[in-house]
Each structure stands twice: as structure tokens, then as C-alpha cells.
C-alpha positions as semicolon CSV with decimal commas, in nm:
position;residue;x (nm);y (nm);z (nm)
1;X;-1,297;-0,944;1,252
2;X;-1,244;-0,935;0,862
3;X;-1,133;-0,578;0,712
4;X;-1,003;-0,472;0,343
5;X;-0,754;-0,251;0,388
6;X;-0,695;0,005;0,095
7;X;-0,422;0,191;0,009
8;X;-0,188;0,359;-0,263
9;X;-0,498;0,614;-0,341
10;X;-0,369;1,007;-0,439
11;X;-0,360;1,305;-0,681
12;X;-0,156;1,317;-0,999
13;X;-0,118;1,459;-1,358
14;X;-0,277;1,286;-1,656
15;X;-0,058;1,068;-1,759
16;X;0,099;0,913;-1,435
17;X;0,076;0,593;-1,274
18;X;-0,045;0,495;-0,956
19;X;-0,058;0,179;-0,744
20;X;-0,339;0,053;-0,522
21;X;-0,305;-0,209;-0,260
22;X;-0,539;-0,428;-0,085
23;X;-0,530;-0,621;0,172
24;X;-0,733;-0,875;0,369
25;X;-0,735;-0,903;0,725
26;X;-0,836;-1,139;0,980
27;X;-0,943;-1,402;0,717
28;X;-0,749;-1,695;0,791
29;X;-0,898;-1,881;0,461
30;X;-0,783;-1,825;0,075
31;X;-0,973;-1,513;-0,050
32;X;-1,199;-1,635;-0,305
33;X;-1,240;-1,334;-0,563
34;X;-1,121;-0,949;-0,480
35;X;-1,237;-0,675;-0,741
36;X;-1,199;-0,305;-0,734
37;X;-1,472;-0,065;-0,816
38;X;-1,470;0,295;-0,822
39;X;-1,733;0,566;-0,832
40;X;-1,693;0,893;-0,951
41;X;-1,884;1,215;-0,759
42;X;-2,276;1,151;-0,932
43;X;-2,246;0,833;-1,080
44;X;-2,343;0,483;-0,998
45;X;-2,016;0,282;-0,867
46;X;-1,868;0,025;-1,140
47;X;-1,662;-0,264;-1,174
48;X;-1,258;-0,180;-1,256
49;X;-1,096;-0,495;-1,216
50;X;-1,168;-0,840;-1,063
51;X;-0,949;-1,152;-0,956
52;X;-1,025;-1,504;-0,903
53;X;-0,741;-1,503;-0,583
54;X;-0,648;-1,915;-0,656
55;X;-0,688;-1,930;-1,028
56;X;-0,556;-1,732;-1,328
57;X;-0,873;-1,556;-1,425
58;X;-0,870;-1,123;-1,483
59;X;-1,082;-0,940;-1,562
60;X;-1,094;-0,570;-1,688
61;X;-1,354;-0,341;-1,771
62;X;-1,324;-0,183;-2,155
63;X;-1,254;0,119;-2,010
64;X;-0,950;0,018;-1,826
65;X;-0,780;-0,236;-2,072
66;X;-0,394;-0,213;-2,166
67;X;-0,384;0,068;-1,913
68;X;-0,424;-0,100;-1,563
69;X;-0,309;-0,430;-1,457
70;X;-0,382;-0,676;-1,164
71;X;-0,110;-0,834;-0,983
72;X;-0,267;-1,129;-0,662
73;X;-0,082;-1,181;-0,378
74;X;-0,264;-1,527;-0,305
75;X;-0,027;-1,624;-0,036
76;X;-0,117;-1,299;0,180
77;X;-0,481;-1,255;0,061
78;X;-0,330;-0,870;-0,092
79;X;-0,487;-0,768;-0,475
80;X;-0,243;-0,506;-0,630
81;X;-0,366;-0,252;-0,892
82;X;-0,110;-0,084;-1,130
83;X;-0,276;0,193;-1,286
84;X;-0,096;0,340;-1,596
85;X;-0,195;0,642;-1,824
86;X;-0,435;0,765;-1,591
87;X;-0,663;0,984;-1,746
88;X;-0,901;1,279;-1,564
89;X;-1,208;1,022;-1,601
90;X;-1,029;0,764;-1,421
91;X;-1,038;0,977;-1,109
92;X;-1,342;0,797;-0,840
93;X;-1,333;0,652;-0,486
94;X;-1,177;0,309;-0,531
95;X;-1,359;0,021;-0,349
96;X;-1,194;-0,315;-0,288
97;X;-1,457;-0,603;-0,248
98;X;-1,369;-0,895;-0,168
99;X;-1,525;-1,294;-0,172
100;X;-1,475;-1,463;0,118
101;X;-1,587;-1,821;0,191
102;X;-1,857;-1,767;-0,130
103;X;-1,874;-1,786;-0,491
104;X;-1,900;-1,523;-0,747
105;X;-2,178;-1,571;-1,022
106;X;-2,019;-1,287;-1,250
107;X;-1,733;-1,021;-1,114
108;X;-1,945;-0,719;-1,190
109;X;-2,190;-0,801;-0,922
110;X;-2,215;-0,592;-0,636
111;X;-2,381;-0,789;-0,444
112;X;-2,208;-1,099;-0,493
113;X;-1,909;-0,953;-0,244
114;X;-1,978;-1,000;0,101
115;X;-1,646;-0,761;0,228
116;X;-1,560;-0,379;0,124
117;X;-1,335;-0,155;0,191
118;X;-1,372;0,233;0,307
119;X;-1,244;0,352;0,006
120;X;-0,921;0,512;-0,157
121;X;-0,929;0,884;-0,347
122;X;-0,779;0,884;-0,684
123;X;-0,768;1,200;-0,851
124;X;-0,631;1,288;-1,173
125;X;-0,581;1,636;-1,342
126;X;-0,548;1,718;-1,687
């Protein structure tokens, strides 16, 4: 049975860093994509950050450039997210999605993922 497995999710200052984790389990094949969203209490979720697993492409959304950074684990199927100079809008529920055995048309798209995660609480204060 495949599961995401999200962690590294908590509460700090404005400011601080934080790391995110996730990991793929019980996928014995090369994750094709994984991509964190997030979605903030009343508004639609959005893309953060995506990775193509075997092949040097990031993305970021605007909103997130220069401040967070995407680190694949390819060998272990694990996506890190380093998330620097957080800022209060940055706090959301952070999804990992993840690509298995398909193709992506465009990172952004929801419904291109055919894994996700629970969910990890970020929360930042000013």
C-alpha cells in the first residue's frame, strides 16, 4: 500500500526556517514527480514547489522564490523542503503529492497526482 508520509510541519516566528520532509512508501518504483501544496484556512489549495524526482527540473511558485528550496532524495523516493524567511502568509496545511507510475502535463495540476499526503501544519506569527 503506497503512503506520503509528511513531516517537519510546526509554529514559529516570522522570520525562521523550517524543514518539511516527505517520504514515499511502499512504492518500489522511482517516484516520478513530488510537489508540495499548501492551503491556507478559506482559500483554494496551491502549488508551492514541484520536482521532477529523476531529472533536474524545480519549480517554485513566485511567491516562494529565493526563500524556499527543494532538495530530492531520488534514491529513497523522500522530497525535502527548506523553508527560509517564513512570513505569516506562508502559514497553510502543506500537502505532498506525489506521481507515481504517470506523467505530469504541468506541476500545478491537481489532478495530475495520483498520491497525497494527510497534511503538515505550518504556522507562522508575526
Amino acid at each position: 500500500q503506497v503512503r506520503l508520509m509528511e513531516s517537519g510541519g510546526g509554529s514559529v516566528q516570522a522570520g525562521r526556517s523550517l524543514r518539511l520532509s516527505c517520504a514515499v512508501h511502499g512504492y518500489t518504483g522511482k517516484a516520478n514527480v513530488l510537489t508540495w501544496f499548501r492551503q491556507a484556512p478559506g482559500k483554494k489549495r496551491e502549488a508551492v514547489a514541484g520536482a521532477y524526482m529523476t531529472a533536474p527540473n524545480r519549480y517554485y511558485a513566485d511567491s516562494v522564490k529565493g526563500r524556499f528550496t527543494l532538495s530530492p532524495d531520488s534514491a529513497n523516493n523522500v522530497l525535502y523542503l527548506q523553508m527560509d524567511s517564513l512570513k505569516p502568509e506562508d502559514t497553510a496545511t502543506y500537502y505532498c503529492a506525489a506521481a507515481l507510475g504517470i506523467s505530469v502535463p504541468w506541476w500545478k495540476l491537481e489532478d495530475a497526482y495520483n498520491y497525497w499526503g494527510q497534511g503538515t501544519q505550518v504556522t507562522v506569527s508575526s
